[in-house]
mmCIF file of C-alpha atoms and ligand atoms in Angstrom:
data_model
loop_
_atom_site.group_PDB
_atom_site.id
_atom_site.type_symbol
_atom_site.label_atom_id
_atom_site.label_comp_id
_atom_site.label_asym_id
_atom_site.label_seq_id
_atom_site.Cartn_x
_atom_site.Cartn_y
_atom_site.Cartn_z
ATOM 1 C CA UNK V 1 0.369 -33.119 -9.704
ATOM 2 C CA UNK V 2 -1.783 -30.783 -11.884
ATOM 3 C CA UNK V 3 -1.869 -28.335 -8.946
ATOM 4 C CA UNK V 4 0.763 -25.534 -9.501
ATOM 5 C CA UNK V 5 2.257 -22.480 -8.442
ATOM 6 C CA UNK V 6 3.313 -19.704 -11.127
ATOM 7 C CA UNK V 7 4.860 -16.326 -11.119
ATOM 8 C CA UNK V 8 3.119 -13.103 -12.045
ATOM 9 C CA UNK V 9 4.432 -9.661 -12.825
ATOM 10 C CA UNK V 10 2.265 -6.766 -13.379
ATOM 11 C CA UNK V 11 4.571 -4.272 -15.432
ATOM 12 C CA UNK V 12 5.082 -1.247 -14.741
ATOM 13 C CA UNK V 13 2.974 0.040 -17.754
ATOM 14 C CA UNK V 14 -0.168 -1.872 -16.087
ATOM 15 C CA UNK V 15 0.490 -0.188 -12.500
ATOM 16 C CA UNK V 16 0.872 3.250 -14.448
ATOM 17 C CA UNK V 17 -2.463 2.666 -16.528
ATOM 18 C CA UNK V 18 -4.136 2.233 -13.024
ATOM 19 C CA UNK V 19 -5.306 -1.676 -13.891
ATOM 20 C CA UNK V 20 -3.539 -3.759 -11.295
ATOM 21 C CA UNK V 21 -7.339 -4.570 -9.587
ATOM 22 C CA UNK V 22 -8.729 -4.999 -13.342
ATOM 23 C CA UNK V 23 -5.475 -7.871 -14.223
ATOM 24 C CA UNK V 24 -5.821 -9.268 -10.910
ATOM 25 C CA UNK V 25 -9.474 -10.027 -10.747
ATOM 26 C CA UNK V 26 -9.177 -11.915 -14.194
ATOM 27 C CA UNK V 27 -6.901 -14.270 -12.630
ATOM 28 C CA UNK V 28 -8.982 -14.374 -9.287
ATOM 29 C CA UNK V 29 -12.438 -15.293 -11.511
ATOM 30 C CA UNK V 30 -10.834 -17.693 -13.615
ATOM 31 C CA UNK V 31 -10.496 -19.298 -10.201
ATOM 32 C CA UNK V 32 -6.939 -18.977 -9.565
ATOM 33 C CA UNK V 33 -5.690 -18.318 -6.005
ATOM 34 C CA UNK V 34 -3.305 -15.152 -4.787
ATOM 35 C CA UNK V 35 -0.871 -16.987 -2.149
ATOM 36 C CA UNK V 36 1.963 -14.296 -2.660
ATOM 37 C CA UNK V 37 2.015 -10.703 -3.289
ATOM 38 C CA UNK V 38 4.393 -7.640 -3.484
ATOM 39 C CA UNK V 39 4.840 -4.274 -5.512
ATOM 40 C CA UNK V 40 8.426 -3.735 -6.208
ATOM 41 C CA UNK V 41 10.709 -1.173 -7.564
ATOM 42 C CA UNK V 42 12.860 -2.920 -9.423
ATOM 43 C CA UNK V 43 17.051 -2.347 -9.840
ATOM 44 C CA UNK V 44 18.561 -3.034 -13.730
ATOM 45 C CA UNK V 45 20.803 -5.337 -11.504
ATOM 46 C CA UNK V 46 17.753 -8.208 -10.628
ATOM 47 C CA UNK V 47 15.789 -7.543 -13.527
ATOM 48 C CA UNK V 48 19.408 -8.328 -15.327
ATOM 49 C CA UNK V 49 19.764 -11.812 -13.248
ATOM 50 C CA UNK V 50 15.496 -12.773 -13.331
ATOM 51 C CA UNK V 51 15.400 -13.176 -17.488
ATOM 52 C CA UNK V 52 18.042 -15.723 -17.990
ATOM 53 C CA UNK V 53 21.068 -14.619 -19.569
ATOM 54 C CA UNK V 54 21.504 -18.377 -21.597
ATOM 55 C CA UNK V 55 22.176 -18.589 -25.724
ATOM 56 C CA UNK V 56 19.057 -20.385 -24.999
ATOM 57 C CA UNK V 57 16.709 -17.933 -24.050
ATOM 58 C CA UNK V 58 18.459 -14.937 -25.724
ATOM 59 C CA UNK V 59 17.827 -16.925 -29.244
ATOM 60 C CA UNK V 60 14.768 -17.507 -28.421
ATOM 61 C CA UNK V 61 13.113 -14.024 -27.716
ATOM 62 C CA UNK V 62 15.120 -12.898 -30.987
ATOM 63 C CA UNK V 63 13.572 -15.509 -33.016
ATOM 64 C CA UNK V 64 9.934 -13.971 -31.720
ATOM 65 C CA UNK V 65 10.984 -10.261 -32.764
ATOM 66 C CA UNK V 66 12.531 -11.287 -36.386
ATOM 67 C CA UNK V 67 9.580 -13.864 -36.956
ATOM 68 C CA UNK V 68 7.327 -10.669 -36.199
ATOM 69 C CA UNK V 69 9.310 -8.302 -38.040
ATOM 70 C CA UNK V 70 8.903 -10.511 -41.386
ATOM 71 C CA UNK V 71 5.359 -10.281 -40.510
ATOM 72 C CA UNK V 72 4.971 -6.720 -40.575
ATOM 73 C CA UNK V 73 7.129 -6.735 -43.346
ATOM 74 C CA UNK V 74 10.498 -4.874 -41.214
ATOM 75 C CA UNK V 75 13.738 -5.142 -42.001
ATOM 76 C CA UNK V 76 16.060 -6.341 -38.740
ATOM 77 C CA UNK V 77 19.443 -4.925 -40.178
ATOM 78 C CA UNK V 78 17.622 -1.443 -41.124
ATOM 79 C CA UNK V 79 15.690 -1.312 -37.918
ATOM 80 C CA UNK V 80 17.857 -2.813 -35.140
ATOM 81 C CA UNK V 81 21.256 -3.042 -36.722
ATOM 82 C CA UNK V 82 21.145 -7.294 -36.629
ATOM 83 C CA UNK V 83 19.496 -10.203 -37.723
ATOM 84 C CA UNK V 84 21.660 -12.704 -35.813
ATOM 85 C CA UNK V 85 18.599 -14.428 -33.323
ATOM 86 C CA UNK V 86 21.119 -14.316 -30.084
ATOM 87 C CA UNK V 87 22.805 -10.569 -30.930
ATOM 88 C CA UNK V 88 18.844 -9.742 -31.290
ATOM 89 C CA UNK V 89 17.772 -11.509 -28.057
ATOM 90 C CA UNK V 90 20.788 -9.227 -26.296
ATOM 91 C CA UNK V 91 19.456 -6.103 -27.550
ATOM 92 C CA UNK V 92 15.844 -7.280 -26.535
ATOM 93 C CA UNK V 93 17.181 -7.926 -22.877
ATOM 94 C CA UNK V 94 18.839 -4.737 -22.322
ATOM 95 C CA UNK V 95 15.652 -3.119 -23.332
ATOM 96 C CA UNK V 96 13.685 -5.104 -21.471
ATOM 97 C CA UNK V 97 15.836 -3.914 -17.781
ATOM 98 C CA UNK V 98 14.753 -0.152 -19.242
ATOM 99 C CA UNK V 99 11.360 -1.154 -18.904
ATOM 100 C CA UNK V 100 10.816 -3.346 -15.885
ATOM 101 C CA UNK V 101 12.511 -0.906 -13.811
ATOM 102 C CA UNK V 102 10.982 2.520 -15.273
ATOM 103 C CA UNK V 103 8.656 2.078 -12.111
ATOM 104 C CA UNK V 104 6.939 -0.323 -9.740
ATOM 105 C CA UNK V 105 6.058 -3.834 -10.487
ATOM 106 C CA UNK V 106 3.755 -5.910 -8.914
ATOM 107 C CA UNK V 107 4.833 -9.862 -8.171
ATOM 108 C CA UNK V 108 2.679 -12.141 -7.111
ATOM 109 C CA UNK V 109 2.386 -16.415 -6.734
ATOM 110 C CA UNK V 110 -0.644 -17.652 -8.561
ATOM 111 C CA UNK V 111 -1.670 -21.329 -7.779
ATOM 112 C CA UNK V 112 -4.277 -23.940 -8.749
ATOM 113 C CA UNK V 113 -5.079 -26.201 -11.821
ATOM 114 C CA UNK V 114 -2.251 -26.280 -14.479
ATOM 115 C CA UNK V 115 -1.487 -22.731 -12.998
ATOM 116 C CA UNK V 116 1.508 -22.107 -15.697
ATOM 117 C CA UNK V 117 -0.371 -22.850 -18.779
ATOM 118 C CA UNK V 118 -3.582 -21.567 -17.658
ATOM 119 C CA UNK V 119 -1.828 -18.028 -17.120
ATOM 120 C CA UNK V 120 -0.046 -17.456 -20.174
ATOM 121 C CA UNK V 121 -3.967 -18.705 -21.744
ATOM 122 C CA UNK V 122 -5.510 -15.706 -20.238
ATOM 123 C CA UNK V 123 -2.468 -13.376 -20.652
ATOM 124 C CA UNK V 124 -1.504 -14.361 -24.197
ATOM 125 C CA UNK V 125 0.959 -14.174 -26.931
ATOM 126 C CA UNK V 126 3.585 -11.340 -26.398
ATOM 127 C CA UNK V 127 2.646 -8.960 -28.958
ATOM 128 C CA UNK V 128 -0.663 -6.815 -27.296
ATOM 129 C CA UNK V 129 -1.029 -6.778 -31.618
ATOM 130 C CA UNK V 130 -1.731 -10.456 -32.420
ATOM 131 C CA UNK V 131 -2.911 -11.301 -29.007
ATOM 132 C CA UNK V 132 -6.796 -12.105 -29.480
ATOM 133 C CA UNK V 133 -9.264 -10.229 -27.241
ATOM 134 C CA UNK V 134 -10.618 -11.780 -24.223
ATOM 135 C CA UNK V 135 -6.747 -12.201 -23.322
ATOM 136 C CA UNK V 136 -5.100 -9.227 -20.834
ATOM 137 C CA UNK V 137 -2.629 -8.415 -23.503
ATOM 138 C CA UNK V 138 -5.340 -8.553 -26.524
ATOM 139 C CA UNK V 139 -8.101 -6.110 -24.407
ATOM 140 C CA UNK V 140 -5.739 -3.726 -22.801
ATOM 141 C CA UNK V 141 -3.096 -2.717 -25.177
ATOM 142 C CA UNK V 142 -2.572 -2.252 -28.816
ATOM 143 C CA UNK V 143 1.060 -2.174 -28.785
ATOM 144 C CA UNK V 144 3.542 -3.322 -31.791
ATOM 145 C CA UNK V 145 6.923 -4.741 -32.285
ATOM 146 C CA UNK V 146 7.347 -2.138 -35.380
ATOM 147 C CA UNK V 147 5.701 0.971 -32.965
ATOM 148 C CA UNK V 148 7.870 -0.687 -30.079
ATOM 149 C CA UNK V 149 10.902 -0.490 -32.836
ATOM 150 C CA UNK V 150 10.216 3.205 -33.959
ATOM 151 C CA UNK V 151 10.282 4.294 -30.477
ATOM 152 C CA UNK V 152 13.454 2.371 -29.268
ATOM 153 C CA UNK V 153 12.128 0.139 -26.761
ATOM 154 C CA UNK V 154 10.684 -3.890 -26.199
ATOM 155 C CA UNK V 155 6.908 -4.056 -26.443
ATOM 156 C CA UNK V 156 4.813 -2.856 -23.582
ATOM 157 C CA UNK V 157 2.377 -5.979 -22.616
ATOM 158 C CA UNK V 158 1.746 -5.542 -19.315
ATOM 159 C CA UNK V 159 1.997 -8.711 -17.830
ATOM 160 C CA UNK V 160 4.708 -11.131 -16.973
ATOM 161 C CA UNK V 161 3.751 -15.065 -17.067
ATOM 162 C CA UNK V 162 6.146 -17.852 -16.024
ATOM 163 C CA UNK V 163 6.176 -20.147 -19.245
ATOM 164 C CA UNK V 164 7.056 -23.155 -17.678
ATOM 165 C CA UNK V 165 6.608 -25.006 -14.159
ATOM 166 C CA UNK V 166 10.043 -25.715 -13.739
ATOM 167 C CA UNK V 167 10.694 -21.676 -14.664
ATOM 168 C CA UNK V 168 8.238 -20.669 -12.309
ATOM 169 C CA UNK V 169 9.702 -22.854 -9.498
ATOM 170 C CA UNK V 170 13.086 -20.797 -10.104
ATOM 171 C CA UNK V 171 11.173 -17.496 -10.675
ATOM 172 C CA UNK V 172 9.271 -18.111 -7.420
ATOM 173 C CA UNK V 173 12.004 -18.566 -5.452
ATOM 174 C CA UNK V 174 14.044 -15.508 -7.049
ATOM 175 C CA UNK V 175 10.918 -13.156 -5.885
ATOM 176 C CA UNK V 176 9.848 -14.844 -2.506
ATOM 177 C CA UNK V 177 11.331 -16.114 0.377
ATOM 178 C CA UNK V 178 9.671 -19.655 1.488
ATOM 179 C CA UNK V 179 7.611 -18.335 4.041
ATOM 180 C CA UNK V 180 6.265 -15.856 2.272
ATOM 181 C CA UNK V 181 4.220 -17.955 -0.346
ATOM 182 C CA UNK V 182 0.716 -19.084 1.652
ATOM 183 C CA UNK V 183 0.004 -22.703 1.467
HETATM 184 N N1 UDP U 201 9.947 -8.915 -26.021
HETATM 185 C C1 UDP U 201 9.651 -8.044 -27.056
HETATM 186 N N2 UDP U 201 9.691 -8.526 -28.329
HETATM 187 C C2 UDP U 201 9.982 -9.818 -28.608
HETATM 188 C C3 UDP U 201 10.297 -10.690 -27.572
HETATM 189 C C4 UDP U 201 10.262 -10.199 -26.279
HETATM 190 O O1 UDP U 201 9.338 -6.883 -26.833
HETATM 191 O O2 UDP U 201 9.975 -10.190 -29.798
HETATM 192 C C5 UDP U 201 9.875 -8.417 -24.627
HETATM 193 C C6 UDP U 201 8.410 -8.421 -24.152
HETATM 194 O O3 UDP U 201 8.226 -7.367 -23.217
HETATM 195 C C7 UDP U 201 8.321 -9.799 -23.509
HETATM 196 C C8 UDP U 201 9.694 -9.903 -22.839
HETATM 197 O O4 UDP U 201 10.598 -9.278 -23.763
HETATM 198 O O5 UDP U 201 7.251 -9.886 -22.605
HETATM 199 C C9 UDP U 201 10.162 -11.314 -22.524
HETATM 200 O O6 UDP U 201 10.175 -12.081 -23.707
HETATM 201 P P1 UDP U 201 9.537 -13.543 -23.785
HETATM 202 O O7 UDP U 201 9.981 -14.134 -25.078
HETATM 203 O O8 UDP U 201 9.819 -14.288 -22.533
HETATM 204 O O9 UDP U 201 7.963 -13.226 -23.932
HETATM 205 P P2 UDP U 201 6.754 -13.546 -22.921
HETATM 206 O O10 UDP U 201 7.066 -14.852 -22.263
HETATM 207 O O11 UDP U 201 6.698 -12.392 -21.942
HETATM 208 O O12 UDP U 201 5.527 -13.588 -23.780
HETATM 209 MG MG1 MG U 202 8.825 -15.496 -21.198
#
């Protein structure tokens, strides 16, 4: 079934910048439907359980930050004290519960057409940086993993995308009781 569900969070850098309307109507006139939706203030302790906690994931989102450190040319040991992809996913993760709970999210169920991959199209690649315009990330921020670095804190991108349907079936469910996501 190419008809899916996936889960968005709107930041709280994109609720303080004032462009929760702006995000959602990209979604809503690429023709994507809203059939859940909630602002949230996040505690450390759910942010903590919604990114997974596996070697799996934790190696992966360190691999991102040291393949874009070597891009900009940044040493890991100097910068972060590590260039072990897992240790470096850890220290990603705790910064990441700093940020997703520094004020209100919003979380909502998008669903239609390949939903999941359609999403992260428009959103784009993490780093607001590389991400080319026409995507949310690319037009609304110009945020850096090296800026990020020199300022002690994951990159501000504004937008959460669920990267996989099987993911977004689990991050649905974390987020939303049954009955609350419209059919
Ligand atoms: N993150 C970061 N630098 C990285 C990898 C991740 O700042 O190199 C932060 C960023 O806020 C990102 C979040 O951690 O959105 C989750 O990481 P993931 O790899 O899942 O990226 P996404 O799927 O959000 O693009
Ligand atoms: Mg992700």
């Amino acid at each position: 079934m190419p008809v899916e569900k996936t889960l968005v969070i709107l930041k709280p850098d994109a609720v303080a910048r004032g462009l929760v309307g702006e995000i959602i109507s990209r979604f809503e006139k690429a023709g994507l439907k809203i059939v859940a939706l909630k602002m949230v203030k996040a505690s450390p302790e759910e942010i903590e359980r919604f990114y997974p906690s596996s070697e799996e994931w934790l190696r992966s989102a360190g691999q991102k930050l040291l393949k874009a450190y070597q891009e900009l040319g940044i040493d890991p040991r100097a910068k972060i004290g590590t260039d072990d992809p897992v240790e470096v996913g850890r220290i990603i993760k705790r910064s990441l519960v700093k940020y997703m709970t520094s004020g209100p999210i919003v979380v909502m169920v998008l669903k239609g057409n390949r939903a999941v991959e359609i999403v992260r199209k428009l959103v784009g690649p993490t780093s607001p940086h590389s991400a080319p315009p026409g995507t949310i990330r690319g037009d609304y921020s110009i945020d850096s993993p090296d800026l990020a670095a020199e300022e002690g804190r994951v990159v501000f991108n504004l937008v959460h995308a669920s990267d996989s349907p099987s993911e977004a079936e689990r991050e649905i469910r974390f987020w939303f009781r049954e009955e609350e996501v419209l059919e």
